[in-house]
PDB file of C-alpha atoms and ligand atoms in Angstrom:
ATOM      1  CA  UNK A   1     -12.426  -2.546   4.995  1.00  0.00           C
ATOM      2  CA  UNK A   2     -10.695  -6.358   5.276  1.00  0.00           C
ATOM      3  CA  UNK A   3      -7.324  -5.760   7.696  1.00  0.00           C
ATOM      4  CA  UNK A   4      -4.092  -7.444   6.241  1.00  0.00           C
ATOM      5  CA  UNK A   5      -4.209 -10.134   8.083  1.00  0.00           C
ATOM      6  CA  UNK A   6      -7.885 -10.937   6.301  1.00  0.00           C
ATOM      7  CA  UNK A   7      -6.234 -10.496   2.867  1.00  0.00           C
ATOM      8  CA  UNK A   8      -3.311 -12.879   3.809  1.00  0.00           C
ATOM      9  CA  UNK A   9      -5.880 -15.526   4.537  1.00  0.00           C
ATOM     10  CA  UNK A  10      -7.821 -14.885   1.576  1.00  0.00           C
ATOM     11  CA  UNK A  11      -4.375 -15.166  -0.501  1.00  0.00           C
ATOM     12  CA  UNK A  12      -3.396 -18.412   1.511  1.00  0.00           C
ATOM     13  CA  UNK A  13      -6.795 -19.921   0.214  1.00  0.00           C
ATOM     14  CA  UNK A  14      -5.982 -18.837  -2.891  1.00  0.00           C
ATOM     15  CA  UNK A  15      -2.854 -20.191  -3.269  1.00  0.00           C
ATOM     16  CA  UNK A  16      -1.629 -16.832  -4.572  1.00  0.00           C
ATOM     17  CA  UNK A  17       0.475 -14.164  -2.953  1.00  0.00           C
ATOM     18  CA  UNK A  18       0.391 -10.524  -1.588  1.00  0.00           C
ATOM     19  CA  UNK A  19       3.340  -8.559  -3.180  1.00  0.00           C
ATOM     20  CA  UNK A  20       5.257  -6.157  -0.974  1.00  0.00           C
ATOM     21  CA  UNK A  21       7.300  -3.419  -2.849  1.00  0.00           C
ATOM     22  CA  UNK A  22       9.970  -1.104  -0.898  1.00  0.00           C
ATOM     23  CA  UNK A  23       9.391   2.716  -1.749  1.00  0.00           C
ATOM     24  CA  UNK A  24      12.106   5.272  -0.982  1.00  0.00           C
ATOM     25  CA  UNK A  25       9.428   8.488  -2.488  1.00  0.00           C
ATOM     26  CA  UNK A  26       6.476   9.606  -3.756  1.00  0.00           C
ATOM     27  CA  UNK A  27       7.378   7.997  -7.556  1.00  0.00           C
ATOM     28  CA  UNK A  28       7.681   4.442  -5.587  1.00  0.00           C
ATOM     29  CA  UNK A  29       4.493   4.863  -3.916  1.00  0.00           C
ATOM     30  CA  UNK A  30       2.567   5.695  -7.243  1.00  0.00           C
ATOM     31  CA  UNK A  31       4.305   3.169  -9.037  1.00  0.00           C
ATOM     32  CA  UNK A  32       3.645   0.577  -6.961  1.00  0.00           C
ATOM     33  CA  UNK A  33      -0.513   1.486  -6.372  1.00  0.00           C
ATOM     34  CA  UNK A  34      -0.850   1.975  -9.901  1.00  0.00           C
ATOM     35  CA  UNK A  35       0.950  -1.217 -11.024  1.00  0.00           C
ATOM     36  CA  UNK A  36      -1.646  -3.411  -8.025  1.00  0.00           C
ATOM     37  CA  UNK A  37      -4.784  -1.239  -8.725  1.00  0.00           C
ATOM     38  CA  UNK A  38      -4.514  -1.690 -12.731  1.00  0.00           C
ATOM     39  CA  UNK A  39      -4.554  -5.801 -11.894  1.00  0.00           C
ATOM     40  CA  UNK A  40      -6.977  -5.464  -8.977  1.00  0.00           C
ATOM     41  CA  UNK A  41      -5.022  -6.735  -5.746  1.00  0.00           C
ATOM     42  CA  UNK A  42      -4.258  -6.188  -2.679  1.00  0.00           C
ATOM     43  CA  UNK A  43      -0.551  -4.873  -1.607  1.00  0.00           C
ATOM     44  CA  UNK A  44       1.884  -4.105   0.733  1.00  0.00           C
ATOM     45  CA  UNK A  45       4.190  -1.030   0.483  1.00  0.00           C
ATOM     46  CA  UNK A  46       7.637  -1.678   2.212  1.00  0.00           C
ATOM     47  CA  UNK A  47       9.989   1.044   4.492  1.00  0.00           C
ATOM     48  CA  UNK A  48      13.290  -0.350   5.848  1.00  0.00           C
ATOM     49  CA  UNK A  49      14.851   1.883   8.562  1.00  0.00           C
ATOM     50  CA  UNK A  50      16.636   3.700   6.031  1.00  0.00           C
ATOM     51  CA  UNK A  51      13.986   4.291   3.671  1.00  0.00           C
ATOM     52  CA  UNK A  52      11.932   5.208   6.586  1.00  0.00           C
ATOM     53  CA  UNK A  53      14.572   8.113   7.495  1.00  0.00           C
ATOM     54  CA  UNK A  54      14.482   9.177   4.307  1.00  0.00           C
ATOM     55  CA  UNK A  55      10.583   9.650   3.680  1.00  0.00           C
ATOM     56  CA  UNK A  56       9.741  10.361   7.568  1.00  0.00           C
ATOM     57  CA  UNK A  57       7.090   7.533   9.343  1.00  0.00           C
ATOM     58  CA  UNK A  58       4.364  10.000   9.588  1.00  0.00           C
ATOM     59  CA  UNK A  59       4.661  10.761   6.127  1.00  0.00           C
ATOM     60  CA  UNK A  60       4.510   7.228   5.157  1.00  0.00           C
ATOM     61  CA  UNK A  61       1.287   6.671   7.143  1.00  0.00           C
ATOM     62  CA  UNK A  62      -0.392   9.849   6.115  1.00  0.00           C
ATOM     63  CA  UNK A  63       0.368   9.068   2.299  1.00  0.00           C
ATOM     64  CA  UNK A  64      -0.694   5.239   2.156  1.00  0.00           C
ATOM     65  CA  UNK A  65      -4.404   6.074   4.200  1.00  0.00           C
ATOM     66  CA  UNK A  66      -4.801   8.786   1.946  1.00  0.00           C
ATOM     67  CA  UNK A  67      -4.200   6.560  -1.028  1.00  0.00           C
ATOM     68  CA  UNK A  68      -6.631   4.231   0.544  1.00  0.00           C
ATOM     69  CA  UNK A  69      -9.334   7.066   1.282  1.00  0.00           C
ATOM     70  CA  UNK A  70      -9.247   8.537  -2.040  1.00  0.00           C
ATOM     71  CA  UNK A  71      -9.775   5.039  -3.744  1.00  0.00           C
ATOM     72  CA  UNK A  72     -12.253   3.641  -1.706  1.00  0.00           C
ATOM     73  CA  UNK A  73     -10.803   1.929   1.009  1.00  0.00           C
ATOM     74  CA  UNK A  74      -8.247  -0.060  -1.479  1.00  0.00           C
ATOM     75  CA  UNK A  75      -6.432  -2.599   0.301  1.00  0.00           C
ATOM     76  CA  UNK A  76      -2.456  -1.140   0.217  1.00  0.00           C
ATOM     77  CA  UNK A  77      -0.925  -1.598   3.427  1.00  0.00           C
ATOM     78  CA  UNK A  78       2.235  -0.552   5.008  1.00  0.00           C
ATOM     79  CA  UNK A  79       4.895  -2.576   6.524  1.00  0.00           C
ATOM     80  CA  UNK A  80       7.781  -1.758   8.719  1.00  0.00           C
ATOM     81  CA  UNK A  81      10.587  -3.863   6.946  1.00  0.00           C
ATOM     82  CA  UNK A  82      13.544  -4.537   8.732  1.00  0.00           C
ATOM     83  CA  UNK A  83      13.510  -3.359  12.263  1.00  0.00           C
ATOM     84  CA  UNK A  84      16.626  -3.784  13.673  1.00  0.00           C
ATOM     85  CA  UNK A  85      15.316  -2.731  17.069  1.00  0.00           C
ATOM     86  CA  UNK A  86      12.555  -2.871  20.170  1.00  0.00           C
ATOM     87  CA  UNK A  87      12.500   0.883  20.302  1.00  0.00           C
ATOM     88  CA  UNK A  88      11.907   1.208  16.153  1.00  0.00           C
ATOM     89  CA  UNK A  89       9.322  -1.632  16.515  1.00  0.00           C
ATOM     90  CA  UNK A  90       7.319   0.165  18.732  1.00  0.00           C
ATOM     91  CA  UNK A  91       7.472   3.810  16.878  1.00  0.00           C
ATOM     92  CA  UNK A  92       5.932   1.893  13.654  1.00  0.00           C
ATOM     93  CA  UNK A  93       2.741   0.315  15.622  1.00  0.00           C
ATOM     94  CA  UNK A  94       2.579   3.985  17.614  1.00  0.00           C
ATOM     95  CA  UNK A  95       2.729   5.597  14.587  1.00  0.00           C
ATOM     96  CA  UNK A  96      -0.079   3.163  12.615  1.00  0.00           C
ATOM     97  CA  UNK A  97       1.594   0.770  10.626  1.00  0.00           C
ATOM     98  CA  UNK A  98      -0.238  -2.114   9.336  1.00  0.00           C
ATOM     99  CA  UNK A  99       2.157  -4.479   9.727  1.00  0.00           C
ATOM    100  CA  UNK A 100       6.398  -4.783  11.181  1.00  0.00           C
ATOM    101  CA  UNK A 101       9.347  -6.806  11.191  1.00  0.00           C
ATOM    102  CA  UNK A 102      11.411  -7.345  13.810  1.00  0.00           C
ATOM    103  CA  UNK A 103      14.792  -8.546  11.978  1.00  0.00           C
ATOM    104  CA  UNK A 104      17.040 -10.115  14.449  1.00  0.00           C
ATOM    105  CA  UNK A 105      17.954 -12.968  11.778  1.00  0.00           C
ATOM    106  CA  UNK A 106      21.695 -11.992  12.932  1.00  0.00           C
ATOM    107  CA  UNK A 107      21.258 -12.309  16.531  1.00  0.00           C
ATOM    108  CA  UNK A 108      21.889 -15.687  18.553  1.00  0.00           C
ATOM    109  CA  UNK A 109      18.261 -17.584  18.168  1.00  0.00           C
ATOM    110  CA  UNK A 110      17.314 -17.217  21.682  1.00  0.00           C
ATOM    111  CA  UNK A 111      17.863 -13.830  21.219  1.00  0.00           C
ATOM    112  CA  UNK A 112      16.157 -13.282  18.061  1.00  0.00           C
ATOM    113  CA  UNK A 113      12.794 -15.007  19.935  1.00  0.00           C
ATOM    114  CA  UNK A 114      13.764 -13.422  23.489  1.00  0.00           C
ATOM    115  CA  UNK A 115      13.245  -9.495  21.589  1.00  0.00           C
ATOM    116  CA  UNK A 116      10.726 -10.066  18.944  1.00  0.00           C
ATOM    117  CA  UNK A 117       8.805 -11.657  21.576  1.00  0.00           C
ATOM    118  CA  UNK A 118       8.482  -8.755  23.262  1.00  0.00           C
ATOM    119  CA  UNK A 119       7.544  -7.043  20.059  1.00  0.00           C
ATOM    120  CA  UNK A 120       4.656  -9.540  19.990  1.00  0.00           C
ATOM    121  CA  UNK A 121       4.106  -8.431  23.434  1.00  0.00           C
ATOM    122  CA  UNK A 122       4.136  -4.946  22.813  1.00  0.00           C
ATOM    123  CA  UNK A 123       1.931  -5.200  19.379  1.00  0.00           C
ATOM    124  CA  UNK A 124      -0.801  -6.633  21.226  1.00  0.00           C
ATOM    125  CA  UNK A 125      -1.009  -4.485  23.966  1.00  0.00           C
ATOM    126  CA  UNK A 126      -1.271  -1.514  21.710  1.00  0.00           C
ATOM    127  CA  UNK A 127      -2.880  -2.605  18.455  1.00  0.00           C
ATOM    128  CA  UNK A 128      -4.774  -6.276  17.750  1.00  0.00           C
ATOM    129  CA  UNK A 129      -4.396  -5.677  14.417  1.00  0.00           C
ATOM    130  CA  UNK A 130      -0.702  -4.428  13.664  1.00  0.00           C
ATOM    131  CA  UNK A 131       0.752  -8.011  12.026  1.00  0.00           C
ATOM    132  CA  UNK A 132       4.449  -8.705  13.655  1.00  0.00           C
ATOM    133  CA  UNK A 133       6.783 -10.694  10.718  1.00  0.00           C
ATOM    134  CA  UNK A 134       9.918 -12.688  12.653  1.00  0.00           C
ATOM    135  CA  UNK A 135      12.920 -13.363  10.654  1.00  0.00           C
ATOM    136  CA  UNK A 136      15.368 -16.785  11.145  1.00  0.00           C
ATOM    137  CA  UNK A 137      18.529 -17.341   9.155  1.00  0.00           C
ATOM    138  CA  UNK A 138      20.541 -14.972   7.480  1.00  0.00           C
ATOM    139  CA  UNK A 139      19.972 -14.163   4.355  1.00  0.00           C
ATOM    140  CA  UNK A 140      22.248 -10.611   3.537  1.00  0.00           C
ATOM    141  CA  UNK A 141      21.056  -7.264   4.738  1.00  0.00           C
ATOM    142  CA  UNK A 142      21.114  -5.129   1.274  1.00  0.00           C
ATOM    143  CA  UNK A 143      18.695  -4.644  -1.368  1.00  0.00           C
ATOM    144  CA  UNK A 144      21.856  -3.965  -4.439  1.00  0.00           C
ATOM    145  CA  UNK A 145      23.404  -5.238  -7.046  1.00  0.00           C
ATOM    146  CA  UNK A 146      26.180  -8.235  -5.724  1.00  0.00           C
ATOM    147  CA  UNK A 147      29.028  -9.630  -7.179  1.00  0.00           C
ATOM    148  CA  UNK A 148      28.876 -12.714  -4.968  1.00  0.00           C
ATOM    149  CA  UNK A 149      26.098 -14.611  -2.359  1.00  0.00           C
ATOM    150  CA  UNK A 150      26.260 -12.605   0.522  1.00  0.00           C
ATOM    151  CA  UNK A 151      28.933 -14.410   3.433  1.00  0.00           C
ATOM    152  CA  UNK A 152      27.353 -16.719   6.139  1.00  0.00           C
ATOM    153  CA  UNK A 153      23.618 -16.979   4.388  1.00  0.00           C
ATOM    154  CA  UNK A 154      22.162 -19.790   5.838  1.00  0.00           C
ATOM    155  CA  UNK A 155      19.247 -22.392   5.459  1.00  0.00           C
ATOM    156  CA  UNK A 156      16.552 -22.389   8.312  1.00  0.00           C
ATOM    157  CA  UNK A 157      16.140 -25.596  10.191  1.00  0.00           C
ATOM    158  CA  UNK A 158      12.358 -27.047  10.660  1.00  0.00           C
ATOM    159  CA  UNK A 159      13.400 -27.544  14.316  1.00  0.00           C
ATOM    160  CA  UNK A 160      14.868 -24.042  15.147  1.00  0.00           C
ATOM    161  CA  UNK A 161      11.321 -22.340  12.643  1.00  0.00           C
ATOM    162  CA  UNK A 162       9.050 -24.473  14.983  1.00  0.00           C
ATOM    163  CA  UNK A 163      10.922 -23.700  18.094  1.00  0.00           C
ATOM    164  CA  UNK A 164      10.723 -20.133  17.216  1.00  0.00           C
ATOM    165  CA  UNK A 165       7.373 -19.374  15.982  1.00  0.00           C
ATOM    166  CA  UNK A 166       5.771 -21.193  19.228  1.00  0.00           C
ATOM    167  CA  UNK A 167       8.183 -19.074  21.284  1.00  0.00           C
ATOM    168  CA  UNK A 168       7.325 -16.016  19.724  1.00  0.00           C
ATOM    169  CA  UNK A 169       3.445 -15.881  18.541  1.00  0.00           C
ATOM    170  CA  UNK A 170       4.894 -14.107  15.818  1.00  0.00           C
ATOM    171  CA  UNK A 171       1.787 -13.991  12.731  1.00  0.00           C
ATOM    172  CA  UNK A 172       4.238 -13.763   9.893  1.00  0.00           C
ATOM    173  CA  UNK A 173       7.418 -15.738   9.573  1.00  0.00           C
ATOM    174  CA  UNK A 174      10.572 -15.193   7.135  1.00  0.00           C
ATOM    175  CA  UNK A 175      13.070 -17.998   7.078  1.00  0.00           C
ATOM    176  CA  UNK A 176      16.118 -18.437   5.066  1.00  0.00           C
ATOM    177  CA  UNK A 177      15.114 -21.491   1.936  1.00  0.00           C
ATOM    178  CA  UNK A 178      17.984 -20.322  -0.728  1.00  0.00           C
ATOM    179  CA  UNK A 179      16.527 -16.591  -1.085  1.00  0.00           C
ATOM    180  CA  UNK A 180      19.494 -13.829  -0.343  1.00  0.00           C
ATOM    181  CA  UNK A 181      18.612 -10.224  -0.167  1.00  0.00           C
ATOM    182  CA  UNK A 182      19.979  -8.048  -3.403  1.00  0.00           C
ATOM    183  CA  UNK A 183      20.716  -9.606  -6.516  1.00  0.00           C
ATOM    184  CA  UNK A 184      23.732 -11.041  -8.652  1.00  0.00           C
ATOM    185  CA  UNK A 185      25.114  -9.209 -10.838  1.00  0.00           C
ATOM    186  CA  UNK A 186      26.554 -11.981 -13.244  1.00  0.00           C
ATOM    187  CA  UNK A 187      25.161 -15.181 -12.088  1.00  0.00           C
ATOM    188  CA  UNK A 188      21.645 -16.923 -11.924  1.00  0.00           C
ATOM    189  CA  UNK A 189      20.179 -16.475  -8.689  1.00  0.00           C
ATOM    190  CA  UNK A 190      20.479 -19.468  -6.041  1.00  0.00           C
ATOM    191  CA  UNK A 191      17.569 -21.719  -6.422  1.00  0.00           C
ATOM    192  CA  UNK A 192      15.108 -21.640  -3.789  1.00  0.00           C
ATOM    193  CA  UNK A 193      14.648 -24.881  -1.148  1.00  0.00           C
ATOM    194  CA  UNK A 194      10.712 -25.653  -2.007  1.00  0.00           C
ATOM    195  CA  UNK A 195      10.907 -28.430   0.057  1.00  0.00           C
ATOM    196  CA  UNK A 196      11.974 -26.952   3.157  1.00  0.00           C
ATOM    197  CA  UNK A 197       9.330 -24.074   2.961  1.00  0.00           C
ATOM    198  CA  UNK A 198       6.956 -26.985   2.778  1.00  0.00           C
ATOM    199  CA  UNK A 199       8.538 -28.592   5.678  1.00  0.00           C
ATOM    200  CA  UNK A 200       8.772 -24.950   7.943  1.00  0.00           C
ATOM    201  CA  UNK A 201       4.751 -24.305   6.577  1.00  0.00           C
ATOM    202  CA  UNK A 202       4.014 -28.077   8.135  1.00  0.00           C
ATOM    203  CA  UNK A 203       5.609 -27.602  10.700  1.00  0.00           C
ATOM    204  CA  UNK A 204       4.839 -23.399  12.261  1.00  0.00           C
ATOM    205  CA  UNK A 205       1.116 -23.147  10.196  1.00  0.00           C
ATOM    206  CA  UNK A 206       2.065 -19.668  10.306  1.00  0.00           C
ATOM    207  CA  UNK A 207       2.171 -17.549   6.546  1.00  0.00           C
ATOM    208  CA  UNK A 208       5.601 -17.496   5.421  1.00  0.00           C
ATOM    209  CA  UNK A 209       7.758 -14.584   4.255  1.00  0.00           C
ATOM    210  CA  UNK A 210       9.468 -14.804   0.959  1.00  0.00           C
ATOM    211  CA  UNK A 211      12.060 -12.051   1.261  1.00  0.00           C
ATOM    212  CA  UNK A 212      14.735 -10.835  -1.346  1.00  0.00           C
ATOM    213  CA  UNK A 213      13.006 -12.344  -4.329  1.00  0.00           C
ATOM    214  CA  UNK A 214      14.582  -9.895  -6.801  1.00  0.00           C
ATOM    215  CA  UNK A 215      16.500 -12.299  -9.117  1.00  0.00           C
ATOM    216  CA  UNK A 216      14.646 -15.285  -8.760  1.00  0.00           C
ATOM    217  CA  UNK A 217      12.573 -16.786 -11.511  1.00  0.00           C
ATOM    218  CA  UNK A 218       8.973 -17.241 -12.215  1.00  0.00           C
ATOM    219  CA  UNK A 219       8.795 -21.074 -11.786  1.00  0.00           C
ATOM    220  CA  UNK A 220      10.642 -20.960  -8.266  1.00  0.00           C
ATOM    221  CA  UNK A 221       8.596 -17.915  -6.783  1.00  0.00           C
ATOM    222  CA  UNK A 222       4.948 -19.795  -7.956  1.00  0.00           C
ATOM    223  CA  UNK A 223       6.513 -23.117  -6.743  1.00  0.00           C
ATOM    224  CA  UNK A 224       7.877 -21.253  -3.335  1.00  0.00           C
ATOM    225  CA  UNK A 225       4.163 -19.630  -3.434  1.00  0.00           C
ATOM    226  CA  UNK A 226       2.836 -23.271  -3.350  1.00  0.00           C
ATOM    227  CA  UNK A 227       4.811 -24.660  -0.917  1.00  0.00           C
ATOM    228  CA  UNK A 228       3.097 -21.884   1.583  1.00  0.00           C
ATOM    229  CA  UNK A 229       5.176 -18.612   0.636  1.00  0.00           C
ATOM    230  CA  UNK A 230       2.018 -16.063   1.195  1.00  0.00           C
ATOM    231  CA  UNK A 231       4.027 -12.215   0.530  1.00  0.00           C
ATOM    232  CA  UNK A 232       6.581 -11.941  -1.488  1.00  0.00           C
ATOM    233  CA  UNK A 233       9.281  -9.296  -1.037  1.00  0.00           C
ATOM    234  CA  UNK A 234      10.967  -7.377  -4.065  1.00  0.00           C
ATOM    235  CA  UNK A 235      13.252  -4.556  -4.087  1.00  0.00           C
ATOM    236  CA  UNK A 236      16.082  -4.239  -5.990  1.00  0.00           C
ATOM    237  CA  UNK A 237      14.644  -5.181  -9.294  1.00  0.00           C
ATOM    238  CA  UNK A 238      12.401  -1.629  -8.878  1.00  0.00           C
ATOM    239  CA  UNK A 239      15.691   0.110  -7.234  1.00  0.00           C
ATOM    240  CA  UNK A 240      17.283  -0.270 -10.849  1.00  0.00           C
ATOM    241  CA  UNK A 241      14.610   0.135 -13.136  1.00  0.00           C
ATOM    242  CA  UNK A 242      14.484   3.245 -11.333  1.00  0.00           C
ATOM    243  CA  UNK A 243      17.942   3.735 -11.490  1.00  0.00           C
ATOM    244  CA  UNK A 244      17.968   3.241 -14.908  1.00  0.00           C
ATOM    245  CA  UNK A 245      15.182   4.961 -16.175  1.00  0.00           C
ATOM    246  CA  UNK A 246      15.625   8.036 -14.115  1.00  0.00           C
ATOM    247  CA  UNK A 247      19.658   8.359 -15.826  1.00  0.00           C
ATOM    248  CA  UNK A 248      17.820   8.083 -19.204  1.00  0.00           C
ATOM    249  CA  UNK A 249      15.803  10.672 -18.395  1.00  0.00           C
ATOM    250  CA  UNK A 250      18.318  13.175 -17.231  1.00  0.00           C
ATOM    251  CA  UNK A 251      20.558  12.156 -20.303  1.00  0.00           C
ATOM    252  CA  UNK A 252      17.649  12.382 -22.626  1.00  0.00           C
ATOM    253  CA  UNK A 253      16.460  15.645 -21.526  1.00  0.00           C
ATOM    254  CA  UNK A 254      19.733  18.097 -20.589  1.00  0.00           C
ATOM    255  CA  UNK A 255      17.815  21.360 -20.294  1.00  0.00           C
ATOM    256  CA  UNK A 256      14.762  19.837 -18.207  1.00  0.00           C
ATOM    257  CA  UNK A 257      14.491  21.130 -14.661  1.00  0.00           C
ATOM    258  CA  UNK A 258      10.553  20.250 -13.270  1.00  0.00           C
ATOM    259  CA  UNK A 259      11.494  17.728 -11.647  1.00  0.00           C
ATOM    260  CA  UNK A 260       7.613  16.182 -12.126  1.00  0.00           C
ATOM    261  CA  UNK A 261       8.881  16.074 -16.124  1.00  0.00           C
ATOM    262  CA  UNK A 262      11.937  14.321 -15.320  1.00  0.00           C
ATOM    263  CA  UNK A 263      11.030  11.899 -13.136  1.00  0.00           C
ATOM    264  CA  UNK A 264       7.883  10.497 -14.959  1.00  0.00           C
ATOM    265  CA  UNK A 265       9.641   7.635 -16.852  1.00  0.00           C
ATOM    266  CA  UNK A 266      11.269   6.353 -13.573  1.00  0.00           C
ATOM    267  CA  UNK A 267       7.646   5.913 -12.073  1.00  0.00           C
ATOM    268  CA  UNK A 268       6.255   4.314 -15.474  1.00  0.00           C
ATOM    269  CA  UNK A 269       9.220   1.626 -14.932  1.00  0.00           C
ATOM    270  CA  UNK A 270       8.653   0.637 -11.621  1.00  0.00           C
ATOM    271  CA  UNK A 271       5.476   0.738 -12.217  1.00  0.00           C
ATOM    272  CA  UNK A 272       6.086  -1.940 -15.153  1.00  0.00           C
ATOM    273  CA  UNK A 273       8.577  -3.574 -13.055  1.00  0.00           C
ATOM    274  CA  UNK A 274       5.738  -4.352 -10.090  1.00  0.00           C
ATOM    275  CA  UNK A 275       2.802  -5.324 -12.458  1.00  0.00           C
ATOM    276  CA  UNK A 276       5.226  -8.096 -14.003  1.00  0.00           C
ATOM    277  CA  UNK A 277       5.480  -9.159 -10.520  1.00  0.00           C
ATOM    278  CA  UNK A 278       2.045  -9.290  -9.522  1.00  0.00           C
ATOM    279  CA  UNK A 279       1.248 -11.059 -12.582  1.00  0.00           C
ATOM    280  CA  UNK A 280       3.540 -13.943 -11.223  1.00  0.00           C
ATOM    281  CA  UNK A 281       2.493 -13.580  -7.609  1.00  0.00           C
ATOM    282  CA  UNK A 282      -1.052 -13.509  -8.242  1.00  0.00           C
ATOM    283  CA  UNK A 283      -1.104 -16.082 -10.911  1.00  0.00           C
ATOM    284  CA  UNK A 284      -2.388 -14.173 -13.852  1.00  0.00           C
TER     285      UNK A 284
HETATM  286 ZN1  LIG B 301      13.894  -8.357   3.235  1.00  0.00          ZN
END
């Protein structure tokens, strides 16, 4: 089987990219397999610190190989999404993770390089082929509906993504280029800065890391994809259909208890949800 970091070339010559999709249970995971397997591509499955709490780190190993051995070695990967720390880096590449991100996009830069560095460090001392993502300007911290841009996002500088990236030897890099994590509520989304993630890909040849794309619209993401985004990060667009379809369900059905009964229309929307994405992503 091609690692992730194979697949992320193969996307970068492609000019298409990998989606990543956070899960918080089982009805994310299937959603999100059968949504890439239906179109035929590679993905990434996303846990954040919080949504690794809440479905364990072994367990989120254990389910994604199994996925992977029962469907002949199909290429879904798993990512640690935002670490906040050196000691929850390490746990995801001890525990088998494909991939992690060291967030430390609200730390001082020297910092940010000074500990994901060390999460380089550590990454290839244990595992050559556990991918480390760095992050560099702030972009908000929760996947939710907003009522405004999150305060203090910023706009990475080429300098400061070149600067970091050499310092680091991170393989994945996610700067700040208009994207803001969650999405508004009642307002467009804030367009995305093409031109600088042409300028950052110039200037770090490392694959960049389009995070928080919930929100933003078709043209931007495949002109963002062009300009050298190669994954593309959505959350909160699958957070509410599954919101929503899951408070149908329990208003549609009063007397229902199996919870395998109730909680089948929440997968089929995420699972809709994801596949629109893909389409867009993947360019079909
Ligand atoms: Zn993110």
């Amino acid at each position: 089987m091609k690692n992730l970091k194979e697949y992320i070339s193969e996307a970068r010559e492609k000019g298409v990219a990998i989606g990543h999709f956070n899960i918080s249970n089982i009805e994310g995971l299937h959603a999100v397999f059968n949504a890439a397997k239906s179109l035929g591509v590679p993905v990434i499955i996303g846990v954040s610190e919080g949504e690794r709490d809440f479905v364990g780190v072994h367990e989120a190993v254990a389910l994604v190989k199994a996925i992977r051995a029962e469907n002949n070695d199909y290429p879904v990967f798993l990512n640690a999404d935002h670490t906040y720390s050196l000691g929850r880096v390490k746990e995801a590449i001890d525990v088998g993770f494909d991939a992690v991100i060291f967030d430390g996009a609200k730390l001082p830069i020297d910092e940010n390089i000074q500990i994901t560095k060390q999460c380089v460090e550590y990454a290839r001392e244990k595992n050559l082929e556990v991918l480390v993502e760095g992050e560099l300007g702030y972009i908000g911290q929760s996947s939710k509906l907003l009522s405004e841009i999150p305060k203090g996002v910023e706009l990475t500088s080429v300098e400061d993504a070149k600067k970091f990236v050499g310092e680091t030897g991170v393989d994945l890099f996610a700067p700040a280029v208009g994207n803001i994590h969650g999405m508004l509520k009642d307002m467009p989304e804030p367009r995305l800065n093409i031109e600088r993630i042409k300028e950052i890909t110039e200037a770090t040849n490392v694959p960049l890391v389009l995070h928080g794309a919930s929100g933003n619209t078709k043209e931007d993401i495949q002109a963002a994809i062009k300009a050298g985004i190669v994954i593309v990060h959505i959350n909160t667009e699958v957070r509410v259909a599954y919101r929503d379809a899951l408070r149908k369900s329990l208003a549609d059905n009063p007397d229902e208890v199996a919870p395998y009964k109730l909680n089948k229309p929440d997968v089929e929307a995420m699972e809709k949800v994801v596949k629109e994405k893909l389409r867009i992503f993947n360019f079909i």
